[in-house]
Amino acid sequence: MTDFSQLVQPDRGGPAHAIHLVDKDSFDGWAKQQSPSRRALVDAARFDGKKGFEFLILPTGQGDEWEVVSAVANVADLSPWCLARLAEALPQGRYRLAEGDPGPAMLGWMLGQHRLNDYRSSPDPERGARILLTQQASSIEQAARLAEATAMVRDLVDRPAADMGPADLEAAARALAKEFGAKVAVTSGEALSQGYPMIAAVGKGAEAERAPRLIELRWGRDGAPRLAIVGKGVCFDSGGLDIKPASGMRLMKKDMGGAAHALALARLVMAEKLPVRLHLLIPAVENSVSAASYRPGDVLASRKGLKVEIHNTDAEGRLVLGDALAKAGEDQPELIIDFATLTGAARVALGPDLPATFANDDGLAASIEAAARRVTDPVWRMPLWDGYDEMLKSDLADLSNAADSPMAGAVTAALFLRRFVPEGTPWAHFDTFAWRPSAKPGRPKGGDAMGLRAAFAMLEARFSA
């Protein structure tokens, strides 16, 4: 893991290249203050402060010293990503803002220098660290923890499914528990079949070395409010017997993105020592095709006691989450949060950047939305529309795992999950993509954390008050 805390350091007044930030409103004023020779260079480069993340290196007129001018969206309100392009592209060295302090932009500066290189025979050449200096030394640690959690999601999701099966998710949970003094319990085999029949059914088509399991991590002091975090850990999703086409299967290594988010959120909760009793649950399976695979038309028992008719074996994530949510609710938590790469319908509705967020409590939903705005980690609330519950009716069992209609797919999936949450328990569900289809500064193409920082900011506000 990148040592993020070394990429931003306290400013003790040593030499560093200055970074001037301008936006479309402040550019003209800045440009008028430049010497004729510097203004000529700016004009020659056609730099006008209006082109997003463009930057320019300018001589200072003192020997071989130089500084940077960079365009941002809003000088007065820096985003987490406004310095990320600089962190990716500038030469090795030490930098400081000419005016003000980086604040939330520390995060992008850190993450702009992180890459997973485990699968390259010739990794990108080491260019040395770009170090940003700040007067806000007390903010460095939390920015580094946010960067570590984000990088954790990215690295787990980016790994090929061959290296990220149920046992590997268990290993990640055990490593996290060791780091923070938590306890891990794993249910598998016959105990899984008896106690969590939907998890067992979805995973029984996989080979023995990729057998299904429920991973649980517990941390915190007695008497603190209980917080349950659940993450969908489908380590590869072929679709089962309702097999996906090749185009739909290509990215299915990322179907454990919910588990990656849950692990990362648990890391933040423990690293920040939030006063909670944490219960992390990850149903880890591979939805494979074999003679043992569960079938369309099967009726599955569940931990909650509901019987579920299988309309589509490719709607497996809600099944494993259903058993995990039922277990989470047994401890009567004050709050349940789940993350899942659950539906293509959420992506059709909101695209890749916006996690579809559902909540059974308006106050909880409002706190998530406020936190998302505060930390620039966007989410979009979707409705738990009671009228669509009838789409999950089964002629044979208590409910179906998918609707006959192609409409409202994200909503009906969330309504299915709601059946397994205890009535009266606040619950939020993030249907997140966990993948960035094209690169942006500080956010390379591939696995990414979406909704993670918003959820943590909400938890901080809720439990630190």
Short mmCIF file of C-alpha atoms in Angstrom, two decimals:
data_model
loop_
_atom_site.label_atom_id
_atom_site.label_comp_id
_atom_site.label_asym_id
_atom_site.label_seq_id
_atom_site.Cartn_x
_atom_site.Cartn_y
_atom_site.Cartn_z
CA MET A 1 0.00 0.00 0.00
CA THR A 2 1.23 3.51 -0.82
CA ASP A 3 2.41 5.45 2.24
CA PHE A 4 -0.05 8.28 1.72
CA SER A 5 0.95 10.20 4.87
CA GLN A 6 4.36 10.90 3.31
CA LEU A 7 2.85 12.55 0.23
CA VAL A 8 1.47 15.49 2.22
CA GLN A 9 3.69 16.90 4.96
CA PRO A 10 3.65 19.81 7.43
CA ASP A 11 4.98 23.04 5.95
CA ARG A 12 8.03 24.11 7.94
CA GLY A 13 9.09 26.80 5.53
CA GLY A 14 11.63 24.91 3.42
CA PRO A 15 12.08 25.35 -0.32
CA ALA A 16 9.17 24.25 -2.51
CA HIS A 17 7.70 25.03 -5.89
CA ALA A 18 4.73 27.38 -5.61
CA ILE A 19 1.39 26.37 -7.13
CA HIS A 20 -0.84 29.26 -8.18
CA LEU A 21 -4.49 28.30 -8.51
CA VAL A 22 -6.75 30.30 -10.80
CA ASP A 23 -10.29 29.95 -12.07
CA LYS A 24 -12.14 31.69 -14.88
CA ASP A 25 -13.02 34.61 -12.59
CA SER A 26 -9.60 35.16 -11.01
CA PHE A 27 -7.40 34.47 -14.03
CA ASP A 28 -7.38 38.00 -15.46
CA GLY A 29 -6.35 39.51 -12.13
CA TRP A 30 -3.55 36.98 -11.72
CA ALA A 31 -2.36 37.46 -15.30
CA LYS A 32 -2.08 41.25 -14.88
CA GLN A 33 0.36 40.72 -12.03
CA GLN A 34 2.78 38.69 -14.16
CA SER A 35 5.93 40.04 -15.76
CA PRO A 36 5.82 40.64 -19.54
CA SER A 37 7.97 37.57 -20.20
CA ARG A 38 5.76 35.30 -18.08
CA ARG A 39 2.61 36.76 -19.62
CA ALA A 40 4.03 36.02 -23.06
CA LEU A 41 4.56 32.37 -22.07
CA VAL A 42 1.00 32.16 -20.74
CA ASP A 43 -0.40 33.65 -23.94
CA ALA A 44 1.74 31.39 -26.11
CA ALA A 45 0.40 28.33 -24.28
CA ARG A 46 -3.17 29.67 -24.67
CA PHE A 47 -3.64 29.15 -20.98
CA ASP A 48 -6.71 31.07 -19.85
CA GLY A 49 -7.77 29.49 -16.56
CA LYS A 50 -10.88 27.97 -18.14
CA LYS A 51 -9.75 24.55 -19.25
CA GLY A 52 -10.42 22.34 -16.30
CA PHE A 53 -7.30 20.69 -14.96
CA GLU A 54 -4.79 22.32 -17.34
CA PHE A 55 -1.56 23.60 -15.81
CA LEU A 56 1.57 25.43 -16.89
CA ILE A 57 5.15 25.52 -15.53
CA LEU A 58 6.66 29.01 -15.46
CA PRO A 59 10.17 30.25 -14.60
CA THR A 60 10.46 32.53 -11.58
CA GLY A 61 13.29 34.59 -13.07
CA GLN A 62 15.65 33.39 -10.30
CA GLY A 63 18.10 30.95 -11.79
CA ASP A 64 16.57 27.61 -12.68
CA GLU A 65 13.70 27.91 -10.20
CA TRP A 66 10.14 27.48 -11.45
CA GLU A 67 6.55 27.38 -10.25
CA VAL A 68 3.17 26.16 -11.44
CA VAL A 69 -0.12 27.78 -12.39
CA SER A 70 -3.14 25.50 -12.53
CA ALA A 71 -6.77 26.07 -13.48
CA VAL A 72 -9.43 24.83 -11.06
CA ALA A 73 -13.19 25.10 -11.06
CA ASN A 74 -13.41 27.33 -7.99
CA VAL A 75 -10.44 28.81 -6.12
CA ALA A 76 -12.60 29.60 -3.10
CA ASP A 77 -13.98 26.05 -2.77
CA LEU A 78 -11.39 23.43 -3.62
CA SER A 79 -12.66 19.98 -4.54
CA PRO A 80 -10.92 16.76 -3.47
CA TRP A 81 -9.70 16.26 -7.04
CA CYS A 82 -8.52 19.72 -8.11
CA LEU A 83 -4.82 18.97 -7.46
CA ALA A 84 -4.87 15.33 -8.54
CA ARG A 85 -3.73 16.01 -12.09
CA LEU A 86 -0.72 17.89 -10.75
CA ALA A 87 0.17 15.00 -8.46
CA GLU A 88 0.07 12.66 -11.46
CA ALA A 89 2.02 14.84 -13.89
CA LEU A 90 4.46 17.11 -12.07
CA PRO A 91 8.12 16.16 -11.57
CA GLN A 92 9.36 14.76 -8.31
CA GLY A 93 9.72 17.48 -5.70
CA ARG A 94 8.12 19.54 -2.97
CA TYR A 95 5.20 21.90 -3.59
CA ARG A 96 3.00 24.34 -1.71
CA LEU A 97 0.04 26.47 -2.67
CA ALA A 98 1.00 30.09 -3.24
CA GLU A 99 -2.16 31.14 -1.39
CA GLY A 100 -4.37 29.27 1.01
CA ASP A 101 -4.17 25.61 1.96
CA PRO A 102 -5.11 22.43 0.09
CA GLY A 103 -7.78 21.26 2.55
CA PRO A 104 -9.86 18.50 0.91
CA ALA A 105 -7.55 18.50 -2.14
CA MET A 106 -5.02 16.55 -0.07
CA LEU A 107 -7.03 13.43 -0.90
CA GLY A 108 -6.66 13.76 -4.66
CA TRP A 109 -2.98 14.67 -4.33
CA MET A 110 -2.43 11.38 -2.46
CA LEU A 111 -4.56 9.18 -4.69
CA GLY A 112 -3.11 10.69 -7.85
CA GLN A 113 0.11 8.87 -6.97
CA HIS A 114 -1.36 5.42 -6.28
CA ARG A 115 -1.43 2.56 -8.78
CA LEU A 116 -1.82 -1.22 -8.53
CA ASN A 117 1.23 -2.55 -10.36
CA ASP A 118 1.10 -6.20 -9.24
CA TYR A 119 0.13 -7.43 -12.69
CA ARG A 120 2.66 -5.57 -14.83
CA SER A 121 5.85 -7.34 -15.88
CA SER A 122 7.44 -3.89 -16.19
CA PRO A 123 5.72 -1.55 -13.72
CA ASP A 124 5.59 2.14 -14.45
CA PRO A 125 9.02 3.62 -13.73
CA GLU A 126 9.31 5.19 -10.31
CA ARG A 127 9.31 8.96 -10.72
CA GLY A 128 9.71 9.73 -7.05
CA ALA A 129 7.18 11.30 -4.75
CA ARG A 130 5.50 14.63 -5.31
CA ILE A 131 5.16 16.08 -1.81
CA LEU A 132 2.59 18.73 -0.97
CA LEU A 133 3.20 20.99 2.03
CA THR A 134 0.35 22.16 4.24
CA GLN A 135 -0.20 24.38 7.26
CA GLN A 136 -3.00 22.04 8.33
CA ALA A 137 -0.81 19.29 9.73
CA SER A 138 -3.65 17.95 11.86
CA SER A 139 -5.64 17.10 8.72
CA ILE A 140 -2.99 14.91 7.13
CA GLU A 141 -3.77 11.74 9.07
CA GLN A 142 -7.46 11.68 8.25
CA ALA A 143 -6.80 12.47 4.59
CA ALA A 144 -4.33 9.57 4.53
CA ARG A 145 -6.90 7.24 6.11
CA LEU A 146 -9.49 8.23 3.50
CA ALA A 147 -6.90 7.62 0.78
CA GLU A 148 -6.02 4.21 2.26
CA ALA A 149 -9.68 3.18 2.35
CA THR A 150 -10.27 4.37 -1.21
CA ALA A 151 -7.16 2.59 -2.45
CA MET A 152 -8.31 -0.54 -0.63
CA VAL A 153 -11.54 -0.56 -2.63
CA ARG A 154 -9.71 0.06 -5.88
CA ASP A 155 -7.09 -2.64 -5.32
CA LEU A 156 -9.58 -5.30 -4.22
CA VAL A 157 -11.89 -4.64 -7.16
CA ASP A 158 -9.09 -4.44 -9.72
CA ARG A 159 -7.64 -7.84 -8.84
CA PRO A 160 -8.60 -10.63 -11.26
CA ALA A 161 -11.25 -13.02 -9.96
CA ALA A 162 -8.67 -15.82 -9.95
CA ASP A 163 -6.93 -13.92 -7.14
CA MET A 164 -10.04 -12.59 -5.41
CA GLY A 165 -12.31 -15.48 -4.48
CA PRO A 166 -14.25 -16.05 -1.26
CA ALA A 167 -11.10 -17.23 0.54
CA ASP A 168 -9.28 -14.08 -0.52
CA LEU A 169 -12.08 -11.88 0.83
CA GLU A 170 -11.81 -13.84 4.07
CA ALA A 171 -8.05 -13.21 4.12
CA ALA A 172 -8.65 -9.48 3.61
CA ALA A 173 -11.09 -9.44 6.54
CA ARG A 174 -8.65 -11.35 8.74
CA ALA A 175 -5.83 -8.95 7.88
CA LEU A 176 -8.06 -6.01 8.76
CA ALA A 177 -9.05 -7.65 12.04
CA LYS A 178 -5.42 -8.27 12.95
CA GLU A 179 -4.54 -4.64 12.25
CA PHE A 180 -7.27 -3.26 14.52
CA GLY A 181 -7.71 -5.98 17.13
CA ALA A 182 -11.09 -7.18 15.86
CA LYS A 183 -12.49 -10.72 15.85
CA VAL A 184 -13.46 -12.72 12.77
CA ALA A 185 -15.85 -15.66 12.50
CA VAL A 186 -16.51 -17.58 9.28
CA THR A 187 -19.50 -19.84 8.61
CA SER A 188 -19.16 -22.40 5.81
CA GLY A 189 -20.05 -25.95 4.86
CA GLU A 190 -23.05 -27.58 6.49
CA ALA A 191 -23.39 -24.76 9.03
CA LEU A 192 -23.81 -22.32 6.14
CA SER A 193 -26.42 -24.54 4.46
CA GLN A 194 -28.42 -24.74 7.67
CA GLY A 195 -28.06 -21.16 8.87
CA TYR A 196 -27.78 -19.19 5.63
CA PRO A 197 -29.45 -21.28 2.93
CA MET A 198 -29.58 -18.57 0.26
CA ILE A 199 -25.84 -17.86 0.55
CA ALA A 200 -25.13 -21.58 0.33
CA ALA A 201 -27.43 -22.06 -2.66
CA VAL A 202 -25.90 -19.26 -4.72
CA GLY A 203 -22.36 -20.48 -4.07
CA LYS A 204 -22.82 -24.23 -4.36
CA GLY A 205 -22.04 -24.29 -8.08
CA ALA A 206 -18.43 -23.24 -7.44
CA GLU A 207 -15.48 -25.55 -6.93
CA ALA A 208 -14.50 -26.54 -3.40
CA GLU A 209 -11.60 -24.08 -3.16
CA ARG A 210 -14.05 -21.26 -3.92
CA ALA A 211 -16.76 -22.48 -1.58
CA PRO A 212 -19.28 -19.97 -0.21
CA ARG A 213 -19.03 -18.52 3.28
CA LEU A 214 -20.31 -15.78 5.54
CA ILE A 215 -17.49 -13.66 6.93
CA GLU A 216 -18.19 -11.67 10.11
CA LEU A 217 -15.92 -9.15 11.83
CA ARG A 218 -16.75 -7.65 15.22
CA TRP A 219 -15.05 -4.70 16.90
CA GLY A 220 -15.83 -2.10 19.55
CA ARG A 221 -16.62 -1.71 23.21
CA ASP A 222 -19.59 -3.10 25.07
CA GLY A 223 -22.42 -0.66 25.57
CA ALA A 224 -21.71 1.36 22.43
CA PRO A 225 -24.40 1.67 19.72
CA ARG A 226 -24.45 -1.26 17.33
CA LEU A 227 -23.58 -0.57 13.69
CA ALA A 228 -23.92 -3.27 11.03
CA ILE A 229 -22.18 -2.95 7.66
CA VAL A 230 -22.99 -5.53 4.97
CA GLY A 231 -21.20 -5.95 1.63
CA LYS A 232 -22.10 -8.10 -1.36
CA GLY A 233 -19.15 -10.41 -1.98
CA VAL A 234 -19.94 -12.12 -5.29
CA CYS A 235 -16.37 -12.69 -6.39
CA PHE A 236 -17.35 -13.54 -9.94
CA ASP A 237 -20.81 -13.57 -11.44
CA SER A 238 -21.33 -15.71 -14.51
CA GLY A 239 -25.07 -15.22 -14.09
CA GLY A 240 -25.42 -18.87 -13.10
CA LEU A 241 -27.64 -21.01 -15.31
CA ASP A 242 -29.22 -17.78 -16.58
CA ILE A 243 -25.77 -17.12 -17.94
CA LYS A 244 -24.67 -13.66 -18.96
CA PRO A 245 -23.47 -12.88 -22.48
CA ALA A 246 -19.74 -12.32 -22.88
CA SER A 247 -20.17 -8.54 -22.87
CA GLY A 248 -22.06 -8.70 -19.59
CA MET A 249 -19.54 -11.00 -17.95
CA ARG A 250 -16.36 -9.09 -18.80
CA LEU A 251 -16.38 -6.86 -15.70
CA MET A 252 -17.91 -9.33 -13.27
CA LYS A 253 -14.72 -9.57 -11.24
CA LYS A 254 -16.03 -6.31 -9.77
CA ASP A 255 -19.20 -7.92 -8.42
CA MET A 256 -17.50 -8.07 -5.01
CA GLY A 257 -17.28 -4.27 -5.06
CA GLY A 258 -19.88 -4.04 -2.30
CA ALA A 259 -17.68 -6.19 -0.05
CA ALA A 260 -14.70 -3.98 -0.89
CA HIS A 261 -16.68 -0.90 0.14
CA ALA A 262 -17.84 -2.61 3.35
CA LEU A 263 -14.27 -3.59 4.28
CA ALA A 264 -13.03 -0.08 3.56
CA LEU A 265 -15.83 1.53 5.58
CA ALA A 266 -15.07 -0.83 8.47
CA ARG A 267 -11.41 0.23 8.21
CA LEU A 268 -12.40 3.89 8.53
CA VAL A 269 -14.71 3.20 11.47
CA MET A 270 -11.94 1.39 13.34
CA ALA A 271 -9.12 3.73 12.33
CA GLU A 272 -11.11 6.75 13.52
CA LYS A 273 -12.18 4.85 16.65
CA LEU A 274 -15.85 5.71 16.25
CA PRO A 275 -17.73 4.87 19.47
CA VAL A 276 -19.72 1.95 18.04
CA ARG A 277 -19.95 -1.83 18.22
CA LEU A 278 -19.16 -2.72 14.64
CA HIS A 279 -20.54 -5.83 12.98
CA LEU A 280 -19.23 -6.35 9.44
CA LEU A 281 -20.87 -9.09 7.37
CA ILE A 282 -19.70 -10.26 3.94
CA PRO A 283 -21.52 -13.10 2.19
CA ALA A 284 -18.74 -14.35 -0.10
CA VAL A 285 -19.66 -16.56 -3.04
CA GLU A 286 -18.95 -17.26 -6.69
CA ASN A 287 -22.02 -17.58 -8.91
CA SER A 288 -20.81 -20.35 -11.19
CA VAL A 289 -22.28 -22.80 -13.69
CA SER A 290 -22.13 -26.50 -12.84
CA ALA A 291 -24.41 -29.47 -12.22
CA ALA A 292 -24.71 -28.24 -8.63
CA SER A 293 -25.86 -24.72 -9.56
CA TYR A 294 -29.21 -23.55 -8.27
CA ARG A 295 -31.87 -23.36 -10.95
CA PRO A 296 -34.61 -21.06 -12.22
CA GLY A 297 -37.80 -22.24 -10.60
CA ASP A 298 -36.11 -23.49 -7.42
CA VAL A 299 -37.56 -22.35 -4.11
CA LEU A 300 -34.96 -21.41 -1.50
CA ALA A 301 -35.37 -21.19 2.23
CA SER A 302 -33.83 -18.14 3.90
CA ARG A 303 -32.45 -17.31 7.32
CA LYS A 304 -35.46 -15.11 8.00
CA GLY A 305 -37.85 -17.95 7.22
CA LEU A 306 -39.23 -16.51 3.98
CA LYS A 307 -39.32 -18.85 0.98
CA VAL A 308 -37.98 -17.36 -2.24
CA GLU A 309 -38.80 -18.59 -5.74
CA ILE A 310 -35.93 -18.14 -8.19
CA HIS A 311 -37.07 -16.25 -11.23
CA ASN A 312 -33.53 -15.51 -12.44
CA THR A 313 -30.23 -16.97 -11.20
CA ASP A 314 -28.51 -13.74 -12.26
CA ALA A 315 -30.36 -11.91 -9.46
CA GLU A 316 -28.09 -13.60 -6.93
CA GLY A 317 -26.70 -10.62 -5.05
CA ARG A 318 -29.98 -9.85 -3.32
CA LEU A 319 -30.19 -13.48 -2.17
CA VAL A 320 -26.86 -13.52 -0.37
CA LEU A 321 -27.51 -10.05 1.03
CA GLY A 322 -30.92 -11.16 2.28
CA ASP A 323 -29.42 -13.80 4.56
CA ALA A 324 -26.67 -11.43 5.72
CA LEU A 325 -29.15 -8.62 6.45
CA ALA A 326 -31.32 -11.02 8.45
CA LYS A 327 -28.29 -11.98 10.55
CA ALA A 328 -27.30 -8.32 10.99
CA GLY A 329 -30.77 -7.50 12.27
CA GLU A 330 -30.69 -10.17 14.97
CA ASP A 331 -28.38 -8.02 17.12
CA GLN A 332 -30.88 -5.14 17.00
CA PRO A 333 -28.39 -2.63 15.57
CA GLU A 334 -29.02 1.08 15.67
CA LEU A 335 -28.19 1.27 11.96
CA ILE A 336 -27.61 -1.10 9.03
CA ILE A 337 -25.73 -0.03 5.89
CA ASP A 338 -25.20 -2.26 2.88
CA PHE A 339 -23.14 -1.79 -0.27
CA ALA A 340 -23.70 -3.82 -3.42
CA THR A 341 -23.02 -3.76 -7.13
CA LEU A 342 -26.59 -4.88 -7.39
CA THR A 343 -28.37 -3.81 -10.58
CA GLY A 344 -27.70 -2.67 -14.10
CA ALA A 345 -30.94 -0.74 -13.78
CA ALA A 346 -29.28 1.68 -11.34
CA ARG A 347 -26.61 2.40 -13.95
CA VAL A 348 -29.20 2.92 -16.68
CA ALA A 349 -30.97 5.40 -14.42
CA LEU A 350 -27.97 7.23 -12.95
CA GLY A 351 -24.88 6.32 -14.94
CA PRO A 352 -21.57 5.16 -13.45
CA ASP A 353 -20.80 8.03 -11.06
CA LEU A 354 -23.94 8.18 -8.90
CA PRO A 355 -24.68 5.36 -6.45
CA ALA A 356 -28.41 4.76 -6.21
CA THR A 357 -29.15 5.18 -2.50
CA PHE A 358 -32.21 3.84 -0.74
CA ALA A 359 -33.20 4.40 2.88
CA ASN A 360 -36.20 3.42 4.97
CA ASP A 361 -35.83 6.54 7.12
CA ASP A 362 -36.09 10.10 5.77
CA GLY A 363 -33.78 11.50 8.44
CA LEU A 364 -31.10 8.94 7.58
CA ALA A 365 -31.47 9.67 3.87
CA ALA A 366 -31.14 13.41 4.49
CA SER A 367 -28.01 12.90 6.59
CA ILE A 368 -26.41 10.80 3.84
CA GLU A 369 -27.23 13.40 1.19
CA ALA A 370 -25.86 16.22 3.36
CA ALA A 371 -22.67 14.27 4.04
CA ALA A 372 -22.28 13.50 0.33
CA ARG A 373 -22.44 17.20 -0.52
CA ARG A 374 -20.05 18.07 2.29
CA VAL A 375 -17.30 15.70 1.12
CA THR A 376 -18.02 15.85 -2.64
CA ASP A 377 -18.89 12.16 -2.91
CA PRO A 378 -22.21 12.28 -4.78
CA VAL A 379 -25.13 9.92 -4.23
CA TRP A 380 -28.72 10.04 -5.45
CA ARG A 381 -31.69 8.92 -3.41
CA MET A 382 -34.11 6.53 -5.08
CA PRO A 383 -37.58 5.58 -3.80
CA LEU A 384 -38.59 2.48 -1.86
CA TRP A 385 -41.90 2.65 -3.70
CA ASP A 386 -44.37 0.40 -1.91
CA GLY A 387 -46.52 0.09 -5.01
CA TYR A 388 -43.82 -1.99 -6.73
CA ASP A 389 -43.78 -4.64 -3.99
CA GLU A 390 -46.36 -6.57 -5.99
CA MET A 391 -43.79 -7.06 -8.75
CA LEU A 392 -42.02 -9.54 -6.44
CA LYS A 393 -45.09 -11.74 -5.97
CA SER A 394 -44.68 -15.46 -6.48
CA ASP A 395 -47.45 -17.94 -7.27
CA LEU A 396 -45.56 -20.62 -5.36
CA ALA A 397 -43.53 -19.04 -2.55
CA ASP A 398 -43.51 -15.98 -0.32
CA LEU A 399 -41.79 -13.86 -2.96
CA SER A 400 -39.75 -14.02 -6.14
CA ASN A 401 -36.13 -12.93 -6.37
CA ALA A 402 -36.83 -10.80 -9.47
CA ALA A 403 -39.75 -9.19 -11.24
CA ASP A 404 -41.17 -10.26 -14.59
CA SER A 405 -41.09 -6.63 -15.73
CA PRO A 406 -37.84 -4.99 -16.89
CA MET A 407 -39.01 -1.74 -15.27
CA ALA A 408 -37.86 -0.32 -11.91
CA GLY A 409 -35.16 -2.94 -11.50
CA ALA A 410 -33.12 -1.03 -8.90
CA VAL A 411 -36.25 -0.27 -6.88
CA THR A 412 -37.56 -3.83 -6.85
CA ALA A 413 -34.10 -5.11 -5.85
CA ALA A 414 -34.07 -2.69 -2.91
CA LEU A 415 -37.62 -3.72 -1.99
CA PHE A 416 -36.47 -7.35 -1.95
CA LEU A 417 -33.68 -6.46 0.49
CA ARG A 418 -36.12 -4.51 2.67
CA ARG A 419 -38.00 -7.75 3.37
CA PHE A 420 -34.95 -8.96 5.34
CA VAL A 421 -34.38 -5.81 7.42
CA PRO A 422 -36.16 -5.73 10.81
CA GLU A 423 -39.04 -3.32 10.81
CA GLY A 424 -38.11 -0.12 12.62
CA THR A 425 -34.36 -0.52 12.10
CA PRO A 426 -32.84 2.38 10.12
CA TRP A 427 -31.28 0.98 6.97
CA ALA A 428 -29.47 2.43 3.96
CA HIS A 429 -28.65 0.56 0.75
CA PHE A 430 -26.02 1.76 -1.73
CA ASP A 431 -26.39 0.25 -5.23
CA THR A 432 -22.95 1.33 -6.43
CA PHE A 433 -21.05 0.65 -9.65
CA ALA A 434 -17.60 0.40 -7.95
CA TRP A 435 -16.00 0.96 -11.35
CA ARG A 436 -14.78 3.93 -13.34
CA PRO A 437 -15.14 3.28 -17.08
CA SER A 438 -12.80 6.15 -18.02
CA ALA A 439 -10.02 7.88 -16.16
CA LYS A 440 -10.29 11.24 -14.41
CA PRO A 441 -7.57 13.05 -12.45
CA GLY A 442 -6.80 11.00 -9.35
CA ARG A 443 -9.27 8.33 -10.45
CA PRO A 444 -7.82 5.85 -12.94
CA LYS A 445 -9.98 3.59 -15.04
CA GLY A 446 -10.98 0.55 -12.99
CA GLY A 447 -12.26 -0.14 -9.52
CA ASP A 448 -13.26 2.87 -7.46
CA ALA A 449 -14.96 3.83 -4.21
CA MET A 450 -18.33 5.47 -4.79
CA GLY A 451 -20.42 6.46 -1.79
CA LEU A 452 -17.74 5.35 0.68
CA ARG A 453 -16.72 8.82 1.91
CA ALA A 454 -20.34 9.96 2.03
CA ALA A 455 -21.28 7.00 4.21
CA PHE A 456 -18.34 7.55 6.53
CA ALA A 457 -19.00 11.29 6.86
CA MET A 458 -22.58 10.45 7.82
CA LEU A 459 -21.37 7.94 10.43
CA GLU A 460 -18.89 10.45 11.84
CA ALA A 461 -21.62 13.05 12.26
CA ARG A 462 -24.07 10.50 13.70
CA PHE A 463 -21.79 8.78 16.22
CA SER A 464 -19.26 11.47 17.13
CA ALA A 465 -21.83 14.04 18.24
#
